[in-house]
Short mmCIF file of C-alpha atoms and ligand atoms in Angstrom, two decimals:
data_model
loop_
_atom_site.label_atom_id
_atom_site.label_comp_id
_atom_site.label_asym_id
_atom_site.label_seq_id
_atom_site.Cartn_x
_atom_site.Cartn_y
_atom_site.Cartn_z
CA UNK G 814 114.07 -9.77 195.96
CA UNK G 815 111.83 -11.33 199.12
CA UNK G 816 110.62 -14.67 198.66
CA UNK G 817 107.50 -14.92 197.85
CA UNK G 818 107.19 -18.41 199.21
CA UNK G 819 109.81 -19.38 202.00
CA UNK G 820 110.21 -23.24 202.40
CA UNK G 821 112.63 -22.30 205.21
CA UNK G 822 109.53 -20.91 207.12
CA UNK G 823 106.85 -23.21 206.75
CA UNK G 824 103.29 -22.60 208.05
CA UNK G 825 101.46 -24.57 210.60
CA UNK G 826 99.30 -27.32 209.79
CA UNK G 827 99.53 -25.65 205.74
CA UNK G 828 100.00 -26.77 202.24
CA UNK G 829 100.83 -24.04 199.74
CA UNK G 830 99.28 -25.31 196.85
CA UNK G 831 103.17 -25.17 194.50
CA UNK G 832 104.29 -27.38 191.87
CA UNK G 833 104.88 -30.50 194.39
CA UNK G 834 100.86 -30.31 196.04
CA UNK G 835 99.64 -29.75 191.98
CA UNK G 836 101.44 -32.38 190.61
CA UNK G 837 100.91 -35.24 193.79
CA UNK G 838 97.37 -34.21 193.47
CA UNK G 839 97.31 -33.63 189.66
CA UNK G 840 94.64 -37.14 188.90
CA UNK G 841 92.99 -36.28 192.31
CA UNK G 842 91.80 -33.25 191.58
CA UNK G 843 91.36 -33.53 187.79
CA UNK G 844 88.97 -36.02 188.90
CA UNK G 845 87.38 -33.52 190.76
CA UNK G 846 86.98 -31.09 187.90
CA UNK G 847 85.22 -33.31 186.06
CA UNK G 848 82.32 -33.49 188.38
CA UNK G 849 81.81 -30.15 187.28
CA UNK G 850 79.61 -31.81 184.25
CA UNK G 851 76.47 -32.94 185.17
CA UNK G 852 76.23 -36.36 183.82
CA UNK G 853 79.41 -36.93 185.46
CA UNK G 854 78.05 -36.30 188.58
CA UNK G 855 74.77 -38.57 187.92
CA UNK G 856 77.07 -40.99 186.87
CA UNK G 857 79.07 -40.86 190.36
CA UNK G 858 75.69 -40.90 191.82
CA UNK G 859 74.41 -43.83 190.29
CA UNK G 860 77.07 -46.03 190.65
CA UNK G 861 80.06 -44.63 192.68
CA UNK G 862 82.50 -47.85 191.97
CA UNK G 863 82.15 -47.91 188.14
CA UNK G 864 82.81 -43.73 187.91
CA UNK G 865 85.35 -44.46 190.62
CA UNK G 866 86.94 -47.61 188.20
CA UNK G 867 86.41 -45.61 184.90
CA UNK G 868 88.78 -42.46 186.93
CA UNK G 869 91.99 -43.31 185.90
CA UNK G 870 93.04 -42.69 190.18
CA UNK G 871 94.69 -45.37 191.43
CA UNK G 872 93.70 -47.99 193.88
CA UNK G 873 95.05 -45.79 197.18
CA UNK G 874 93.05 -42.60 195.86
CA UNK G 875 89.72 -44.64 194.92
CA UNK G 876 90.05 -45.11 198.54
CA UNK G 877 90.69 -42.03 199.92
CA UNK G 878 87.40 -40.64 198.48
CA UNK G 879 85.27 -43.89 199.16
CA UNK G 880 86.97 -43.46 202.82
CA UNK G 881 85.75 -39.65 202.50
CA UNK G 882 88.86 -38.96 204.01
CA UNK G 883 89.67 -35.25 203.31
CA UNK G 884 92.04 -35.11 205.98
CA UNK G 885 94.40 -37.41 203.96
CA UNK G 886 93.36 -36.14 200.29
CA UNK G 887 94.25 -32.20 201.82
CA UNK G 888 97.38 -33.12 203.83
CA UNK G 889 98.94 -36.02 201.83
CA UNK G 890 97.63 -36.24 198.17
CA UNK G 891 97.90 -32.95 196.99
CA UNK G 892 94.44 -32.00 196.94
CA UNK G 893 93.03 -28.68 196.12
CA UNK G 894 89.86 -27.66 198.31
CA UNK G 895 88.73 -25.93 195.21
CA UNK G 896 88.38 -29.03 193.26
CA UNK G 897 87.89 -31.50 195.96
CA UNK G 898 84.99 -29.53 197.52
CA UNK G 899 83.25 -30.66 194.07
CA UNK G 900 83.46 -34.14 195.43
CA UNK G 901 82.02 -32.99 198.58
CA UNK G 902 78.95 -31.36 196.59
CA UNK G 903 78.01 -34.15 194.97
CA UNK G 904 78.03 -36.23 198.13
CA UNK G 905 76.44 -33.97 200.63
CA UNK G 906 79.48 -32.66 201.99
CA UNK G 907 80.15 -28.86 202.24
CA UNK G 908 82.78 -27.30 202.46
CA UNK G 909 82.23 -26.97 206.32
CA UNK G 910 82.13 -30.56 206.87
CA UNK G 911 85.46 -31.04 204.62
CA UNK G 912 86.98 -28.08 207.04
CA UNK G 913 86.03 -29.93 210.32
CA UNK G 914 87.29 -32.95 209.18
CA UNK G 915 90.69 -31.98 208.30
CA UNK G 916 91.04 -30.21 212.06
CA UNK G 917 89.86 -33.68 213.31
CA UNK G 918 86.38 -32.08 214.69
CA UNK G 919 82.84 -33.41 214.15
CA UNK G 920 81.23 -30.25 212.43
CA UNK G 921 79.11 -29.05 215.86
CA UNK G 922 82.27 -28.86 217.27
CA UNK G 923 83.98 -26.79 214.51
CA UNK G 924 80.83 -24.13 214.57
CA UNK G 925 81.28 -23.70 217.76
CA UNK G 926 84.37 -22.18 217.05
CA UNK G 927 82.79 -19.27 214.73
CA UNK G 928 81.71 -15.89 215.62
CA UNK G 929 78.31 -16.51 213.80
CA UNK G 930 77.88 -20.14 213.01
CA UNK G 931 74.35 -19.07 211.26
CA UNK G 932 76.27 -17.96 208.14
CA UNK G 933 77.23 -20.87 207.19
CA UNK Q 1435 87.14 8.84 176.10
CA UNK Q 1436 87.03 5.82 178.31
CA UNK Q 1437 87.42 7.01 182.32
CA UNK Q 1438 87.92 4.83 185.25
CA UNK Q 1439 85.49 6.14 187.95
CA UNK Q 1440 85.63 4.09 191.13
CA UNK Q 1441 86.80 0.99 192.43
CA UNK Q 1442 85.19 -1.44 194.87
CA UNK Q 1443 87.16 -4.09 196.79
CA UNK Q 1444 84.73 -6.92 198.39
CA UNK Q 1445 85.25 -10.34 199.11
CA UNK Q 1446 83.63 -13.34 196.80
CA UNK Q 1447 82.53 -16.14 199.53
CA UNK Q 1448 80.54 -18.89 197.55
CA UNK Q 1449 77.87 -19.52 200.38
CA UNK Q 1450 76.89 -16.10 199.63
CA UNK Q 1451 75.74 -17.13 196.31
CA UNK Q 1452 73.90 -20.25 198.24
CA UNK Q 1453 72.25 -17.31 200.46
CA UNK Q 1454 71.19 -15.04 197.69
CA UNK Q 1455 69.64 -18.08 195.26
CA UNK Q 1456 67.79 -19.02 198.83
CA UNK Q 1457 66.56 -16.00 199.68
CA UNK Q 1458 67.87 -16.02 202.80
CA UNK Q 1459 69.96 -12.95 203.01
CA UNK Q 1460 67.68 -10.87 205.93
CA UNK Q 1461 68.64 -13.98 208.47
CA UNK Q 1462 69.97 -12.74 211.38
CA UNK Q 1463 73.62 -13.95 210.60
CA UNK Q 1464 73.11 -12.94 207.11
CA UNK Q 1465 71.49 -9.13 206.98
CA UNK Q 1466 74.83 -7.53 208.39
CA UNK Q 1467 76.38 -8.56 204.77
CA UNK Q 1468 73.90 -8.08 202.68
CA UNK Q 1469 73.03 -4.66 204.21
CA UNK Q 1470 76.45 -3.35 203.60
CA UNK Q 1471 75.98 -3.81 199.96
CA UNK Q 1472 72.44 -1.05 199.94
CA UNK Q 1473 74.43 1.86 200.21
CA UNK Q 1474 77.32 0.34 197.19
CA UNK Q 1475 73.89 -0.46 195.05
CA UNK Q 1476 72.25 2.93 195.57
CA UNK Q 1477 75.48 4.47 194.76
CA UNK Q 1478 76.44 2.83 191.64
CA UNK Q 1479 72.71 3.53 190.26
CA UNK Q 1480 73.85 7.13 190.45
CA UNK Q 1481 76.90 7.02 188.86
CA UNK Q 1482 75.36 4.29 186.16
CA UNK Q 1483 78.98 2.55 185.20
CA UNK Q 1484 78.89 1.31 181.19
CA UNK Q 1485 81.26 -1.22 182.30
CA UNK Q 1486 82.26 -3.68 184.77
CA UNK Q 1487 86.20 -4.95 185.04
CA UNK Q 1488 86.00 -7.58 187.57
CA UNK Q 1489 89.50 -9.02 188.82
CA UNK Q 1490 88.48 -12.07 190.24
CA UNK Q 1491 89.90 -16.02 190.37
CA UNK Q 1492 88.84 -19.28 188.72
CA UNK Q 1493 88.49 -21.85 191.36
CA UNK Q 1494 87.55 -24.38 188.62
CA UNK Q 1495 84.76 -22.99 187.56
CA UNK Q 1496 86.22 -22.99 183.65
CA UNK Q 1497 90.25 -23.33 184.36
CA UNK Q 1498 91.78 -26.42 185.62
CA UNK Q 1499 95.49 -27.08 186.56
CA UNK Q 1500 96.35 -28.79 182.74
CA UNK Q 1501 96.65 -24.71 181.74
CA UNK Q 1502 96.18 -22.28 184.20
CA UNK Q 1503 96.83 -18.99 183.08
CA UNK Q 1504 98.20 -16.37 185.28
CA UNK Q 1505 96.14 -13.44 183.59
CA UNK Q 1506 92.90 -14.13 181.36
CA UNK Q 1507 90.74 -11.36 180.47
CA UNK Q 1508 87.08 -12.06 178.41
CA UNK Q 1509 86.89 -11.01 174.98
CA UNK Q 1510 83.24 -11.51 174.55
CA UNK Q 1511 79.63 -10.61 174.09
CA UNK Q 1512 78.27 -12.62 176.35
CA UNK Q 1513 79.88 -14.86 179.59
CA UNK Q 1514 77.68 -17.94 180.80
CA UNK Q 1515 77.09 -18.38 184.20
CA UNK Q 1516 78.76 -21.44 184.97
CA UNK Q 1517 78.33 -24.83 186.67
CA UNK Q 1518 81.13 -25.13 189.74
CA UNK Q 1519 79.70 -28.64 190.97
CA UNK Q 1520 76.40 -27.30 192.31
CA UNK Q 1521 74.61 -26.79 188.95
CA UNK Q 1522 73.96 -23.42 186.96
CA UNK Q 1523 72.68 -20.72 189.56
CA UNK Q 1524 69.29 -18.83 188.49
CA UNK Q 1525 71.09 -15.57 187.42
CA UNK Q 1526 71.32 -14.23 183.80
CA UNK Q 1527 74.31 -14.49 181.88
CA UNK Q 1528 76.40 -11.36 181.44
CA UNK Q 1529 76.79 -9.30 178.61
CA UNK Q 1530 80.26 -8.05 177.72
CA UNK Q 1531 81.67 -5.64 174.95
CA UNK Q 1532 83.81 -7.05 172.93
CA UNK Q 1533 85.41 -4.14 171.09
CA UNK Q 1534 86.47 -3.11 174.90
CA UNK Q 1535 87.36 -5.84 175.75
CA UNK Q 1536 89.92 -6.38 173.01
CA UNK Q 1537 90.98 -2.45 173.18
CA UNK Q 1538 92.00 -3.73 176.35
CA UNK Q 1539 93.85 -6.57 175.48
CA UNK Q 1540 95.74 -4.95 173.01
CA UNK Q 1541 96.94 -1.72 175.44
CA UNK Q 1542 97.34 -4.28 177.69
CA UNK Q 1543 100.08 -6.47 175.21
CA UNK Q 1544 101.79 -3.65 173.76
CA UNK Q 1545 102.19 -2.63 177.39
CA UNK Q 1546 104.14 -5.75 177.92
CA UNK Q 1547 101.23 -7.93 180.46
CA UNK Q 1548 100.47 -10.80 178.26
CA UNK Q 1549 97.64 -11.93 178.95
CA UNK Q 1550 95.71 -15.04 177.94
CA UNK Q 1551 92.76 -13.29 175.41
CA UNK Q 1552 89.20 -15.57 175.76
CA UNK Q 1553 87.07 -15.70 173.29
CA UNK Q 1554 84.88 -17.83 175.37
CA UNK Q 1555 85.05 -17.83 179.37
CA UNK Q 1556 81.91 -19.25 182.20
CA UNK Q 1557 81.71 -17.29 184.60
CA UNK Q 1558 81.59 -18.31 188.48
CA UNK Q 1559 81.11 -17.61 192.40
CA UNK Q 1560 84.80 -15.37 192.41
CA UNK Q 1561 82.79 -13.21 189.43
CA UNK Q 1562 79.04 -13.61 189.93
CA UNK Q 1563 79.11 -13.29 193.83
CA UNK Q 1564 80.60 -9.40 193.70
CA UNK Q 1565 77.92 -8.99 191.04
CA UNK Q 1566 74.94 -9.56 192.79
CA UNK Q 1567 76.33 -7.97 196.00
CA UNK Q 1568 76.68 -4.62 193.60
CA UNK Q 1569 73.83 -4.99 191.02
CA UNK Q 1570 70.51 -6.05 191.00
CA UNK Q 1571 69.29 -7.71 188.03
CA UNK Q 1572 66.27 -8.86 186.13
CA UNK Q 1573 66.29 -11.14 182.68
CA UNK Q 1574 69.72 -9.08 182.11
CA UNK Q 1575 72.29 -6.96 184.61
CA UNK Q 1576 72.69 -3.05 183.88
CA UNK Q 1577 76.66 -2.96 183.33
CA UNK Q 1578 78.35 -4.66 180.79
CA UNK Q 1579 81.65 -6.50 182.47
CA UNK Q 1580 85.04 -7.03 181.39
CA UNK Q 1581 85.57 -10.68 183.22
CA UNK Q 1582 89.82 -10.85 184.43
CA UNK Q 1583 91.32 -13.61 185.57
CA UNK Q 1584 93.90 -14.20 188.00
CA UNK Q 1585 96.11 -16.91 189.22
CA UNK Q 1586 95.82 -16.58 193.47
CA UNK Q 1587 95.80 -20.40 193.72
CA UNK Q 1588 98.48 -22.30 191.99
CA UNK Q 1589 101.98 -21.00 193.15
CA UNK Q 1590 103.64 -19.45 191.64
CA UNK Q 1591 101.59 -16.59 191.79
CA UNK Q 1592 101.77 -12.80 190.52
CA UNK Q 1593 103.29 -10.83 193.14
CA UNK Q 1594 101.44 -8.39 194.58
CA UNK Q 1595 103.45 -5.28 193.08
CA UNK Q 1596 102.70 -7.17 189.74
CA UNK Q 1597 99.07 -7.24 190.39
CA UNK Q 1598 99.36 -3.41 190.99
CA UNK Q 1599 100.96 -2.76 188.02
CA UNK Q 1600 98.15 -4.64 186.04
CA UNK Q 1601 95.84 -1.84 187.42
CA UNK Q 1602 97.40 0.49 186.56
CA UNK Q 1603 98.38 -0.89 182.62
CA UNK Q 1604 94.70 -1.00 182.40
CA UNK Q 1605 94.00 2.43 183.70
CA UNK Q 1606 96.18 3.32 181.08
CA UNK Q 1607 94.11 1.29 178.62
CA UNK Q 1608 90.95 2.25 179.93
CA UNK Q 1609 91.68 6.09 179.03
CA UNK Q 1610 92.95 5.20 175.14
CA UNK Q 1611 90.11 4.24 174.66
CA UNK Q 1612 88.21 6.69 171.88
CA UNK Q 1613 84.42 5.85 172.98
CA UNK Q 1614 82.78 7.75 175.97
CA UNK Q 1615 82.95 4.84 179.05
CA UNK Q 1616 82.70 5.05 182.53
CA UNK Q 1617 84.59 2.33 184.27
CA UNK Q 1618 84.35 0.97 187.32
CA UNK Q 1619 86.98 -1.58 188.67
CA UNK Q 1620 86.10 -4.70 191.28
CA UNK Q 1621 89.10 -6.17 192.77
CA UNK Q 1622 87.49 -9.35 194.65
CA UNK Q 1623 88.67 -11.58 196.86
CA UNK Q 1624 89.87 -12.62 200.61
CA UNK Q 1625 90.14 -11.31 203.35
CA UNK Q 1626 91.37 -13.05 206.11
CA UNK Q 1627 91.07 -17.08 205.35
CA UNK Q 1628 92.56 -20.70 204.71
CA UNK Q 1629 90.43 -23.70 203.68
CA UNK Q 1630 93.33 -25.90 204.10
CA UNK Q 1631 95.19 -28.67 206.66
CA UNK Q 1632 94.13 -28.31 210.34
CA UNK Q 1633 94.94 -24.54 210.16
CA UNK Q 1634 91.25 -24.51 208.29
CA UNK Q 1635 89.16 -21.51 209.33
CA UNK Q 1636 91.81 -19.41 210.63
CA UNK Q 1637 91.07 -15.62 210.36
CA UNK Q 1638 92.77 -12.45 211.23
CA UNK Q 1639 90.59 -9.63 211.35
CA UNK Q 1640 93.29 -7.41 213.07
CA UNK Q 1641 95.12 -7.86 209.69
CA UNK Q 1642 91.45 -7.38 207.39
CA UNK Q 1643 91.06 -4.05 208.93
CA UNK Q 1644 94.59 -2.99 208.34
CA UNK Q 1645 94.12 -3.84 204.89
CA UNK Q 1646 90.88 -2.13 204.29
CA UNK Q 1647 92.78 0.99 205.80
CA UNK Q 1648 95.87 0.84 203.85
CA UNK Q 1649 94.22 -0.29 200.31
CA UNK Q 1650 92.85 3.25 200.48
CA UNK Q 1651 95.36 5.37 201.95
CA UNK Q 1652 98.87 3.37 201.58
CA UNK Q 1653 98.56 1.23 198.57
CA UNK Q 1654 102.14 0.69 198.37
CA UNK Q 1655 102.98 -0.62 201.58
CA UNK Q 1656 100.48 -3.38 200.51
CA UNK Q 1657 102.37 -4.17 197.30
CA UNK Q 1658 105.43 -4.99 199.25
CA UNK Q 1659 103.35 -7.36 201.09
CA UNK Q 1660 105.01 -10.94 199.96
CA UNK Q 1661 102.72 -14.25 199.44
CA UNK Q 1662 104.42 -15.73 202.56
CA UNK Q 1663 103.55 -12.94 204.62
CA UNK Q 1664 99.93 -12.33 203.65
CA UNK Q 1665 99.46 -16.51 203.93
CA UNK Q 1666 101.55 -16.36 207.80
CA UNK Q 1667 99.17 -13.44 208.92
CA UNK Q 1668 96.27 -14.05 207.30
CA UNK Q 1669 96.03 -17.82 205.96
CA UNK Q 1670 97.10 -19.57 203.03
CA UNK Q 1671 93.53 -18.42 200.66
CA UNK Q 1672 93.86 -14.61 201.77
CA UNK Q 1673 96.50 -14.60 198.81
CA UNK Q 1674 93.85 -13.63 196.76
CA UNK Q 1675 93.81 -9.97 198.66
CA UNK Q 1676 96.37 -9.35 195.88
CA UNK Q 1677 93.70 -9.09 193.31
CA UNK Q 1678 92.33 -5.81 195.33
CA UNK Q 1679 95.47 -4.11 194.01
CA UNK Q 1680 95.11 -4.62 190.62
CA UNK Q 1681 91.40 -2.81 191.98
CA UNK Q 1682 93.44 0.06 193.73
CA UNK Q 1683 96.07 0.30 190.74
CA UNK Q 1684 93.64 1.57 188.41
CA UNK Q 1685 92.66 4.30 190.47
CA UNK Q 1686 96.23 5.29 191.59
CA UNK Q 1687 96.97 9.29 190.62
CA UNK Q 1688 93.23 10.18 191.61
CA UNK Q 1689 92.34 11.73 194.41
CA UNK Q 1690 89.62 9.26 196.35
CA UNK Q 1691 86.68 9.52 198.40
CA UNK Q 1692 85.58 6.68 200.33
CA UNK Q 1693 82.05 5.91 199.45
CA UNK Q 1694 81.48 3.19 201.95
CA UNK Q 1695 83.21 0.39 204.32
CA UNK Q 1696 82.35 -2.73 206.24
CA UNK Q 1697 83.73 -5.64 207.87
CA UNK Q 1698 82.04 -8.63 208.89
CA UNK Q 1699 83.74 -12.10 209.87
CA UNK Q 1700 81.01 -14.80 210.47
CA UNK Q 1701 82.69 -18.19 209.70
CA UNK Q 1702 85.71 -18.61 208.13
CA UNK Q 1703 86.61 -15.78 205.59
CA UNK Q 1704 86.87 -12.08 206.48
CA UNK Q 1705 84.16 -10.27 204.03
CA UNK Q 1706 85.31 -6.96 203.52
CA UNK Q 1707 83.61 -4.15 201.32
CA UNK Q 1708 85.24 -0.73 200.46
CA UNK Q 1709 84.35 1.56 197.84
CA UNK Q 1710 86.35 4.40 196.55
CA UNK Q 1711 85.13 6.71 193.50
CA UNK Q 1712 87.33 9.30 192.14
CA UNK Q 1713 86.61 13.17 193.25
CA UNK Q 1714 86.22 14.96 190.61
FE1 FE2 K 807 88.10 -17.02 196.23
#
């Protein structure tokens, strides 16, 4: 039977979401989720260290999103860009911004790289 | 007798939910999408489907990674729009059919795919996007749906053969079942995309096209398609192309007739479109 996932051929600048990315990223992105209640999200809003301290993430992660670095929370922590773009929705991020920052562009420049940057 | 009557693959991009709520679909950027779904609306109003199945994926809109099931299908009157981290969108919620719904879990079981059954299930942007692409509503939409479920972003995954078979398990279904129903199938999903690491916004619309031509005339060759190989050509997300098989699956036997194609690859996902309906 072909592998469905080869770890002898890995791709490019990728993280397959498998058991290792789900469980390094299993409070990060849990954390996530639960921004998909609304008084969660006021709560974040209103006071991001106390949601951040009442998380359960540890110190490094509590970091990572005050640092809004999605770069690190994609590449290194396991995060999924389905959950963490809920972060980035209750912060004014899109899932655009989150994009350009993991390619290490400022967001003009990744548009510029789009066939039609007015769908967006 | 129930009777599966077309099948519609399309993509499910959430800023095209964004659009739509906005208004803002006849922007320049925009109308070439939008447009492509006229002729798919007029269509369907013809042919005037009882029911919806819509293979789509959760990307937490209700499921999170403490159970993620690898097949769900709705067993319900009624699915709730849901609230993805943006708040609830202005559409109605959807009505289902139960007694389908659970016809089709059972043929489904005893035909040895055991799925998760739920009783209660929010819908989101993987569901509701195809829906407003293919329907226009008012205070209530004019198919009841069958919401399914798959797993196309925690590996391990179905395989795409799997996903196949799943279509056609609920053709199967679909025709056991004793009440008059016409069916139509939406496989969502895709194409061409990843959202993650620096590879972000890679497409492949070389491979879309392909795809669009083979998902109607050489289904198989796409179920030998492995995850590696659809997330090397076509970036890590595009896995959820898969779910277009479990679309094509249910038709497989009948003799198609495309009813309409399009392509269009603005920012970072390929948004393909291609209805099939069954000559009779
Ligand atoms: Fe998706």
């Amino acid at each position: 039977m072909a592998k469905q996932v080869d770890s002898e051929r890995p791709i490019e600048d990728t993280k397959i979401f498998d058991a290792e990315q789900t469980r390094l990223g299993y409070r990060l992105n849990k954390f996530a989720m639960s921004l998909v209640k609304l008084a969660n999200r006021e709560a974040f809003l209103a006071d991001e260290d106390a949601a951040l301290t009442a998380s359960g993430l540890n110190d490094e992660e509590k970091q990572l999103i005050r640092d809004r670095d999605w770069r690190a929370i994609m590449d290194e922590h396991g995060g999924n860009i389905y959950m963490i773009m809920k972060i980035g929705a209750v912060i004014g991020e899109g899932l655009y911004q989150i994009g350009a920052h993991q390619r290490g562009q400022t967001y003009e420049e990744f548009l510029a790289t789009r066939n039609a940057a007015g769908a967006k | 007798m129930g009777k599966i009557i077309a099948g519609i693959g399309t993509s499910h991009v959430p800023s095209i939910g964004v659009v739509y709520d906005q208004g803002r679909t006849q922007e320049p950027a925009w109308k070439p999408l939008f447009d492509a779904y006229e002729p798919v609306k007029d269509w369907l109003k013809e042919i005037k489907p009882d029911v919806a199945i819509v293979v789509y994926n959760d990307h937490g809109g209700d499921f999170f990674f403490d159970k993620y099931p690898t097949f769900a299908v709705g067993a319900a009157d009624v699915y709730p729009v849901g609230d993805e981290g943006w708040g609830r969108r202005p559409l109605p919620d959807f009505t289902g059919d139960a007694d389908f719904s659970w016809h089709l879990c059972n043929e489904l079981v005893y035909n040895e795919f055991d799925i998760t059954v739920c009783q209660e299930m929010a819908v989101e942007h993987g569901f509701m996007v195809p829906m407003h692409l293919c329907w226009d509503h008012g205070s209530d939409w004019p198919v009841k749906v069958v919401p399914v479920a798959v797993n196309v972003i925690q590996h391990p995954l179905p395989t795409a053969l799997r996903c196949w078979k799943l279509g056609q398990a609920i053709r199967k279904a679909v025709e056991s079942y004793p009440k008059d129903t016409k069916v139509v199938i939406l496989g969502t999903g895709g194409m061409s995309h990843q959202l993650n690491g620096a590879r972000f916004g890679y497409l492949n619309s070389d491979f879309d096209r392909d795809f669009l031509d083979k998902i109607q005339n050489d289904p198989m060759a796409l179920t030998e398609l492995t995850h590696q190989q659809i997330m090397e050509d076509a970036g890590a997300e595009a896995v959820e192309l898969i779910m277009w098989l479990t679309m094509r699956g249910a038709l497989d036997g009948a003799p198609l007739r495309q009813v309409h194609r399009n392509y269009y690859a603005p920012m970072t996902t390929g948004m393909g479109l291609i209805a099939l309906e069954e000559a009779v």
